[in-house]
PDB file of C-alpha atoms in Angstrom:
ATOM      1  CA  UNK A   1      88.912  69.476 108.309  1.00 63.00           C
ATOM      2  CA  UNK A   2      87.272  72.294 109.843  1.00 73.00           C
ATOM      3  CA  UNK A   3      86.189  72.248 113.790  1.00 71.00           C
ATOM      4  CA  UNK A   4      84.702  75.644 113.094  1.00 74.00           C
ATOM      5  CA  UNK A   5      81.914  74.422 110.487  1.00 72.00           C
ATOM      6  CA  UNK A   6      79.745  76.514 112.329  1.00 83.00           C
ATOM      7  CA  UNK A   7      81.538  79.768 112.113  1.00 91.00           C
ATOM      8  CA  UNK A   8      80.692  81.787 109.129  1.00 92.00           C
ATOM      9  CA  UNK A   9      83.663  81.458 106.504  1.00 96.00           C
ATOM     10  CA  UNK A  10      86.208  84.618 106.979  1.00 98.00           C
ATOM     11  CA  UNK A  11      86.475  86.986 103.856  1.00 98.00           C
ATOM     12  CA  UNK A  12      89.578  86.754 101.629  1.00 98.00           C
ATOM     13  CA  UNK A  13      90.448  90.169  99.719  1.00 98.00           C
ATOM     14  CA  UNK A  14      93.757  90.369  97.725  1.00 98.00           C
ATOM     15  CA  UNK A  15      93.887  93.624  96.196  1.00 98.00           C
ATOM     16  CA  UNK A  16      96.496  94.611  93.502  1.00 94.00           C
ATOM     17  CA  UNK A  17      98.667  97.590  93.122  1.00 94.00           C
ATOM     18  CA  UNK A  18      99.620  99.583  96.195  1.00 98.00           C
ATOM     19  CA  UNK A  19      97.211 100.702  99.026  1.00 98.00           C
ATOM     20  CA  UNK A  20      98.209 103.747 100.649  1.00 97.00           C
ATOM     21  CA  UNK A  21      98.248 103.921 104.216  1.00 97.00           C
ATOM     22  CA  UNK A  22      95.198 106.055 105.413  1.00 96.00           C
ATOM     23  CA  UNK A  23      93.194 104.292 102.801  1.00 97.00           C
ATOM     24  CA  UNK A  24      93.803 100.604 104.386  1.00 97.00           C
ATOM     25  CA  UNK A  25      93.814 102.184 108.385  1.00 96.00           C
ATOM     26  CA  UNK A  26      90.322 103.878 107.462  1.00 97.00           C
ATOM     27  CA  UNK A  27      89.268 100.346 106.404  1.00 97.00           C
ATOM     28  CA  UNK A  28      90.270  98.843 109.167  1.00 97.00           C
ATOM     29  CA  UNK A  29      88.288 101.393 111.533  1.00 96.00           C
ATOM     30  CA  UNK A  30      84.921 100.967 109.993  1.00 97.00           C
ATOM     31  CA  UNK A  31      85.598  97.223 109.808  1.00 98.00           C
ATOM     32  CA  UNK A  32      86.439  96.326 113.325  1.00 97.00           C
ATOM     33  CA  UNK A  33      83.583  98.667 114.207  1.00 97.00           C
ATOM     34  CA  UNK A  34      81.099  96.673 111.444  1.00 98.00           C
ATOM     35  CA  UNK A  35      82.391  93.049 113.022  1.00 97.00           C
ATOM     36  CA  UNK A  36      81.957  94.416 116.247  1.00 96.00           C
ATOM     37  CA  UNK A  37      78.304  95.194 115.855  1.00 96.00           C
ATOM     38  CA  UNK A  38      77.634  92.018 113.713  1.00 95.00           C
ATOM     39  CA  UNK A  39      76.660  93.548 110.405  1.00 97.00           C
ATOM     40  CA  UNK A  40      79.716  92.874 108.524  1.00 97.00           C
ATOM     41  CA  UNK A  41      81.462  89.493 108.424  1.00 97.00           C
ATOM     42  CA  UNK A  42      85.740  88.783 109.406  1.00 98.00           C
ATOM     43  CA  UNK A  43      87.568  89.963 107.010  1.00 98.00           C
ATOM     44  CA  UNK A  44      92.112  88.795 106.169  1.00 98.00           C
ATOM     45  CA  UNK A  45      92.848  91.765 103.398  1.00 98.00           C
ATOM     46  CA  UNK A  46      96.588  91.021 101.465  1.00 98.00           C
ATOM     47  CA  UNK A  47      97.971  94.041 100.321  1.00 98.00           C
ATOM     48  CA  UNK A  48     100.763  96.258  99.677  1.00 98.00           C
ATOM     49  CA  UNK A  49     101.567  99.703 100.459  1.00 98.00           C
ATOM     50  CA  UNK A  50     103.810 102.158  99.053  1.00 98.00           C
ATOM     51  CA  UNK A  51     107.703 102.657 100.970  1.00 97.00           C
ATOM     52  CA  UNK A  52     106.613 104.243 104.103  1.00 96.00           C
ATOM     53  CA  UNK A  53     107.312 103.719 108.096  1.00 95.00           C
ATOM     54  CA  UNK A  54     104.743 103.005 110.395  1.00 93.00           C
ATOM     55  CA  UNK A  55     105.119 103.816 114.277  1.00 90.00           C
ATOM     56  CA  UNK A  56     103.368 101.674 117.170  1.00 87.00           C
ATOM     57  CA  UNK A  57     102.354 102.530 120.278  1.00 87.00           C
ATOM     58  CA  UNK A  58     106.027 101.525 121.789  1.00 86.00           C
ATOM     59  CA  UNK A  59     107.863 103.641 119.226  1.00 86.00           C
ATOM     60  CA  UNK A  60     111.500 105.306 120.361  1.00 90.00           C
ATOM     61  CA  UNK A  61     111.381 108.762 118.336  1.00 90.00           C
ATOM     62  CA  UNK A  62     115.799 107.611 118.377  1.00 90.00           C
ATOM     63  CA  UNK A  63     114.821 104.460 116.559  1.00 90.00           C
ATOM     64  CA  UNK A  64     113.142 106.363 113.532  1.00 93.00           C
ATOM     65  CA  UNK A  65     116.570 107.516 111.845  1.00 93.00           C
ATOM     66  CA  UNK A  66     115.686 108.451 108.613  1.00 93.00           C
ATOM     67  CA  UNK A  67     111.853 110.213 109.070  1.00 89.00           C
ATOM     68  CA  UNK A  68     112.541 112.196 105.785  1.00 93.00           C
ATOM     69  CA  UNK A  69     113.095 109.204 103.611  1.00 94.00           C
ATOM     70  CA  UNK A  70     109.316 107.957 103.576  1.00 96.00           C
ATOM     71  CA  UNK A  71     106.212 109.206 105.114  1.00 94.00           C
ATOM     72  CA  UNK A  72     105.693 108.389 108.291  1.00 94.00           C
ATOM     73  CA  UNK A  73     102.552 107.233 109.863  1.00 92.00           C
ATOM     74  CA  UNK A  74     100.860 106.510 113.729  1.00 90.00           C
ATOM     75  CA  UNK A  75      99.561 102.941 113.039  1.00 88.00           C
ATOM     76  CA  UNK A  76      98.113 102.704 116.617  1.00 83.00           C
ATOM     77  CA  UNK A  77      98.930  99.241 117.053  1.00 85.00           C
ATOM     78  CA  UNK A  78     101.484  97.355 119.501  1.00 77.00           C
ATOM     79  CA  UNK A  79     105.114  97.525 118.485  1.00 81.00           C
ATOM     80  CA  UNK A  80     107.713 100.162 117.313  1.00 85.00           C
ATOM     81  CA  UNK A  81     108.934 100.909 114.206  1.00 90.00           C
ATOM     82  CA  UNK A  82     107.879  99.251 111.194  1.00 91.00           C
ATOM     83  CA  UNK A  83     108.702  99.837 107.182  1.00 94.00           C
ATOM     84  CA  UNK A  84     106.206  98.399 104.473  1.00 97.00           C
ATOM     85  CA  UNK A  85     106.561  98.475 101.004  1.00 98.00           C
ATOM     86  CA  UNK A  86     106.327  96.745  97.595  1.00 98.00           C
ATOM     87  CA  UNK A  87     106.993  92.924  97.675  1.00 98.00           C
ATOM     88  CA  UNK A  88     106.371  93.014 100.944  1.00 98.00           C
ATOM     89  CA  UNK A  89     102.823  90.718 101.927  1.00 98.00           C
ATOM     90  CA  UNK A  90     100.995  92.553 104.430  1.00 98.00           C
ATOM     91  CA  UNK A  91      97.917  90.508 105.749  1.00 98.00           C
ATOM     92  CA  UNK A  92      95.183  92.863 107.576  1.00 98.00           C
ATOM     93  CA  UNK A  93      93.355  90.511 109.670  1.00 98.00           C
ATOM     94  CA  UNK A  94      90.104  91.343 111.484  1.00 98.00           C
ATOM     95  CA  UNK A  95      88.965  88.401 112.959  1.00 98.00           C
ATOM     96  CA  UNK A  96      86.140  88.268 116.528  1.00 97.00           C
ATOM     97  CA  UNK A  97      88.565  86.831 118.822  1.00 97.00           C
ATOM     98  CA  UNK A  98      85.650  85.462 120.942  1.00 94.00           C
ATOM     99  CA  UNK A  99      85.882  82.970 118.294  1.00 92.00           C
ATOM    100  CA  UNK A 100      89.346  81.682 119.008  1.00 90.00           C
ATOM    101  CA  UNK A 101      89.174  81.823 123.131  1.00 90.00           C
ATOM    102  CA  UNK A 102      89.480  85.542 123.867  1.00 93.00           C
ATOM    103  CA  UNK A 103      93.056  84.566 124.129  1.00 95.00           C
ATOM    104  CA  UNK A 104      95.132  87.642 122.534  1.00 95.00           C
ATOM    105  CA  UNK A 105      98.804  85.633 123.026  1.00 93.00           C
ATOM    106  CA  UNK A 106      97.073  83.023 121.815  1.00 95.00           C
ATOM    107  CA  UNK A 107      96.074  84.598 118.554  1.00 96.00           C
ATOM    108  CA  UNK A 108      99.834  86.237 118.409  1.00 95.00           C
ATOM    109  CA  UNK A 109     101.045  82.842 118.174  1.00 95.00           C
ATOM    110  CA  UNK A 110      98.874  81.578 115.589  1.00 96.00           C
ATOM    111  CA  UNK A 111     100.167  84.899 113.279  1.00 97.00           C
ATOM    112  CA  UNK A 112     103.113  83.391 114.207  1.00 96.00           C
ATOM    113  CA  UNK A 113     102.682  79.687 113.104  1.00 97.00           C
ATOM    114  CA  UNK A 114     101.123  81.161 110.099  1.00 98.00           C
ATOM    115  CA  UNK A 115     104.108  82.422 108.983  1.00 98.00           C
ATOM    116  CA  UNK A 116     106.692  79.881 110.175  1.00 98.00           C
ATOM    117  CA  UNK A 117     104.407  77.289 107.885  1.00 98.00           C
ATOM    118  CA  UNK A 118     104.185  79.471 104.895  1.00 98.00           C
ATOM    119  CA  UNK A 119     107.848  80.297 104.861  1.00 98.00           C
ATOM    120  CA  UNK A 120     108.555  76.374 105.686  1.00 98.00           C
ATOM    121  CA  UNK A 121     106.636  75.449 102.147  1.00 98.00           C
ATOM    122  CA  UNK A 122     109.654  77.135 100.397  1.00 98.00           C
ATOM    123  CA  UNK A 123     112.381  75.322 102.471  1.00 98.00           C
ATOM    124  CA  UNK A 124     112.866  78.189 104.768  1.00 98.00           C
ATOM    125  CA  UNK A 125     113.315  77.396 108.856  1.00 98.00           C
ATOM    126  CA  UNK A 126     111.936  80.349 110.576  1.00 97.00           C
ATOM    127  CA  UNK A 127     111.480  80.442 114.635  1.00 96.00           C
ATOM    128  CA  UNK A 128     110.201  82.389 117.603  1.00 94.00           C
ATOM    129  CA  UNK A 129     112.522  84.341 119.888  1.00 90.00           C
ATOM    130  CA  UNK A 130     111.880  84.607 123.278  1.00 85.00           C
ATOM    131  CA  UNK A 131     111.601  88.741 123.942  1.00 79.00           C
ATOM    132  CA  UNK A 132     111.032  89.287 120.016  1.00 80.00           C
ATOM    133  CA  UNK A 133     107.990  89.712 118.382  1.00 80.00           C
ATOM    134  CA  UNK A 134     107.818  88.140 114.853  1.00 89.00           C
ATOM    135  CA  UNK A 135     109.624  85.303 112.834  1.00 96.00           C
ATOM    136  CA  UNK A 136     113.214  85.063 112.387  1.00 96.00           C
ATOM    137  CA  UNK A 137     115.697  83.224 110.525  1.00 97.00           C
ATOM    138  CA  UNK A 138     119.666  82.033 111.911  1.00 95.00           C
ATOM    139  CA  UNK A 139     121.573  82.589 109.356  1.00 92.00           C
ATOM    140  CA  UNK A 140     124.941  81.233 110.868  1.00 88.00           C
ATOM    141  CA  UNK A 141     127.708  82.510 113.008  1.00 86.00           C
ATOM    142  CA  UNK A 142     125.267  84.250 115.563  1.00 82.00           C
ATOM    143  CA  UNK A 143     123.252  85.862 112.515  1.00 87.00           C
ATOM    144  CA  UNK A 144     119.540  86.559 112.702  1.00 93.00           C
ATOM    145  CA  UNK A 145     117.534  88.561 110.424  1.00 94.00           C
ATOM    146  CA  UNK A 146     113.887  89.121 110.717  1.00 95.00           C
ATOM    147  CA  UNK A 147     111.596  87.563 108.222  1.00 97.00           C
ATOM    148  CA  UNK A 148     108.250  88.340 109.309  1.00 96.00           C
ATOM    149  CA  UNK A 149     107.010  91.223 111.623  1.00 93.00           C
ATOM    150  CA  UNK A 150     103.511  91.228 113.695  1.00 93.00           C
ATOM    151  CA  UNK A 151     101.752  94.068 115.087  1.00 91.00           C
ATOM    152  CA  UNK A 152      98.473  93.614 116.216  1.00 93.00           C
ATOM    153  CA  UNK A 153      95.676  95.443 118.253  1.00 94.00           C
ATOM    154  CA  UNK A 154      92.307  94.233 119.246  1.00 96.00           C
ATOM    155  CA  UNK A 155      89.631  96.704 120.056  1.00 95.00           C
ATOM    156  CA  UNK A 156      86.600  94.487 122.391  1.00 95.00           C
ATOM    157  CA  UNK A 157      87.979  91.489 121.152  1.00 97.00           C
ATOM    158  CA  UNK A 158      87.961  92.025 117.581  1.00 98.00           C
ATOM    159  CA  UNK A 159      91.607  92.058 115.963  1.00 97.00           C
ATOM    160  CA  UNK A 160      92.920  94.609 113.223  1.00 95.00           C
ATOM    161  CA  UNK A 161      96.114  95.186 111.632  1.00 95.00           C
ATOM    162  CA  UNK A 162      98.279  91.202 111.482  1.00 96.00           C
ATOM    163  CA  UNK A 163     101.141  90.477 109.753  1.00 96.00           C
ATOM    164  CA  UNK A 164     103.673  91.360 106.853  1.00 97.00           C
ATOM    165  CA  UNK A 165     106.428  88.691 105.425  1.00 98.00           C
ATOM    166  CA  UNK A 166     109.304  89.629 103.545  1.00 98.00           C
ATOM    167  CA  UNK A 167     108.712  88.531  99.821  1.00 98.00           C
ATOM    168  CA  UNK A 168     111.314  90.388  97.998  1.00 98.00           C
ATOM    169  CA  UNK A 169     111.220  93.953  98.926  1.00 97.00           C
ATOM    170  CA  UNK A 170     114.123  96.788  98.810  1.00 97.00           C
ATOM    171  CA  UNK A 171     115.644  95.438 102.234  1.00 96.00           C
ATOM    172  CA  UNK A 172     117.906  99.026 102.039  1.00 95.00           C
ATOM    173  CA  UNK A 173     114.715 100.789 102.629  1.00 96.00           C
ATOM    174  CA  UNK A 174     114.366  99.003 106.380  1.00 94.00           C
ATOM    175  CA  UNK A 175     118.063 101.560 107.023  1.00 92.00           C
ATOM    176  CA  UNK A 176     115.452 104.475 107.946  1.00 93.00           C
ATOM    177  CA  UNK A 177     114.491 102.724 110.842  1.00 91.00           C
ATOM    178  CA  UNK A 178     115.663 100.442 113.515  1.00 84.00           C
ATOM    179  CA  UNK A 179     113.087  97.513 112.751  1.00 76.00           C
ATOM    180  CA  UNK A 180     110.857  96.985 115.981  1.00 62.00           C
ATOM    181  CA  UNK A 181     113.668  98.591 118.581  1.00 63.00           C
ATOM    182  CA  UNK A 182     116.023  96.028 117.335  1.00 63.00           C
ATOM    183  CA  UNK A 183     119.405  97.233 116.413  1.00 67.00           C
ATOM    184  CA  UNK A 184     121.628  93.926 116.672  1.00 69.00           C
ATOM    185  CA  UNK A 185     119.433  91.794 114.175  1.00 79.00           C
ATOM    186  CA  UNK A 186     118.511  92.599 110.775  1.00 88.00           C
ATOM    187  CA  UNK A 187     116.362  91.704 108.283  1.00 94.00           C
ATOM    188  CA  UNK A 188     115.892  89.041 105.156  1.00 96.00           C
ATOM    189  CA  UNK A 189     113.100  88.108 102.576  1.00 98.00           C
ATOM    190  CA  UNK A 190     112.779  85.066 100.463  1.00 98.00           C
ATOM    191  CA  UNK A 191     114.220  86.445  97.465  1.00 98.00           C
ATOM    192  CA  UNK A 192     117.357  87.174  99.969  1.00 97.00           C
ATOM    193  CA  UNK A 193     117.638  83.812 100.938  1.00 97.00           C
ATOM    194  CA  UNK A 194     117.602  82.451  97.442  1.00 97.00           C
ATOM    195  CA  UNK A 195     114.014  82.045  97.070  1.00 98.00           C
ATOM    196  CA  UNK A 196     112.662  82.809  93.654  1.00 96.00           C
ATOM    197  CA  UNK A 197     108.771  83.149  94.171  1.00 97.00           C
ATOM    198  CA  UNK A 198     105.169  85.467  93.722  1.00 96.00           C
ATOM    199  CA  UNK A 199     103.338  87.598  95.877  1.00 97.00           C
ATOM    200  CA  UNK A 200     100.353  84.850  94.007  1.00 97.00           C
ATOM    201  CA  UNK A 201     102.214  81.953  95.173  1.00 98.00           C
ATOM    202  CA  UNK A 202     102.830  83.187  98.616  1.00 98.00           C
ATOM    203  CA  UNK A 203      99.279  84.428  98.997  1.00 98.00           C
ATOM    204  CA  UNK A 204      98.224  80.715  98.003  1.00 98.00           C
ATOM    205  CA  UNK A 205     100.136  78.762 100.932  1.00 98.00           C
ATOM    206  CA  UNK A 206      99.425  81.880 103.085  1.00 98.00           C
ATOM    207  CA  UNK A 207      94.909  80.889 102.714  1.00 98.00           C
ATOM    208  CA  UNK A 208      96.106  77.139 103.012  1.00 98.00           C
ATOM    209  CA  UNK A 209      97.992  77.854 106.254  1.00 98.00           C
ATOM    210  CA  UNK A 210      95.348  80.281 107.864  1.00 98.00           C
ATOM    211  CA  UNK A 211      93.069  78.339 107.155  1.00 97.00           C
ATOM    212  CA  UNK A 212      94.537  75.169 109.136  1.00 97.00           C
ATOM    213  CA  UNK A 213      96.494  76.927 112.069  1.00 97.00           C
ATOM    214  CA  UNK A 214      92.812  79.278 112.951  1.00 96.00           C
ATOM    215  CA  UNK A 215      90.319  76.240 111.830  1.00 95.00           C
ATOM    216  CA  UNK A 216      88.329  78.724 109.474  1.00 95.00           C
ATOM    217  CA  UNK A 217      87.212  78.628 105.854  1.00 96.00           C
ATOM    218  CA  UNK A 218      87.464  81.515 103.858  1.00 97.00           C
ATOM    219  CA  UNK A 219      85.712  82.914 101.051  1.00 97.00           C
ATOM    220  CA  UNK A 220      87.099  85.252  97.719  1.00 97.00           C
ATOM    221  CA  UNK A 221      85.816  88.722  97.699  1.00 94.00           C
ATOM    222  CA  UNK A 222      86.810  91.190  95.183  1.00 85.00           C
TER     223      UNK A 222
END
């Protein structure tokens, strides 16, 4: 199954509850840092955080119209605007790219696939857009609403931040923002679309489907 069966098998971390923000970036830091210099091994951390707004490095200070409602934080990855919050899966993933061809579109894409086959397992058709960064869903009549968003940055060829799919979140709390510089779209979950699902049933095709579209094992750590 695995091409890879030489690779050491990339750690799997669900943690409970919400994560605050600094907390999970500060992670991330020492991490990337740790993979970098071989002591620690890859590392996909699901989590959620608390309503807030993160900003990328592409961020319009006109596109953050409500910076009052949550806190608001520099994430110092690619992309604009971005909210996160409860029922929302965000997947940290902090993986040595030199494994997968030192290829950073090429990684982008396989975030991508990721989600298009998770969201697929519950009956939901979710495509690329030329232009637009993430996973969206045509919901008739020229309609599109963003699913899935991806921000990543890689620091020496090691990857941090990843990915975060709409489960069932508050989808009012995406009006502080205009999600990724996009005003004309909006955005969906699962539960909007009819879906009736867990964050533990998610995370479950989510390991299946990394672990096919990236050709890596992974291993439970607490």
């Amino acid at each position: 199954m695995f091409g890879n069966k030489k690779l050491p098998e990339v750690e799997w971390r669900v943690s409970k509850g919400l994560i605050e923000y600094g907390d999970a970036h500060s992670f991330m830091e020492r991490r990337v840092g740790e993979i970098r210099a071989g002591t620690a091994p890859e590392i996909v951390w699901l989590l959620q955080h608390p309503p807030l707004y993160t900003a990328g490095t592409s961020a319009s200070p006109a596109d953050l119209l409500d910076g009052d409602r949550f806190p608001v934080f520099e994430a110092g990855r690619g992309g604009q605007y971005t909210y996160h919050g409860p029922g929302q899966r965000v997947a940290y993933v902090m993986l040595d790219l030199k494994h997968h061809g030192s290829d950073v579109r090429a990684y982008v894409q396989k975030l991508e696939e990721v989600m298009i086959r998770t969201i697929a397992t519950f009956g939901i058709i979710g495509e690329r857009r030329d232009g637009r960064v993430g996973i969206w869903v045509d919901r008739g009549n020229g309609r599109e609403d963003k699913i899935g968003a991806i921000g990543v940055r890689v620091r020496k060829w090691v990857s941090f931040h990843g990915l975060a799919l709409n489960v069932e979140p508050d989808l009012s709390h995406f009006a502080g923002i205009v999600p990724c510089g996009i005003s004309e779209h909006g955005v969906t979950s699962l539960k909007d679309l009819g879906i009736e699902t867990t964050l533990d049933e998610v995370d479950d095709v989510l390991r299946r489907t990394f672990e096919t579209v990236f050709d890596r094992r992974t291993r439970d750590i607490a």
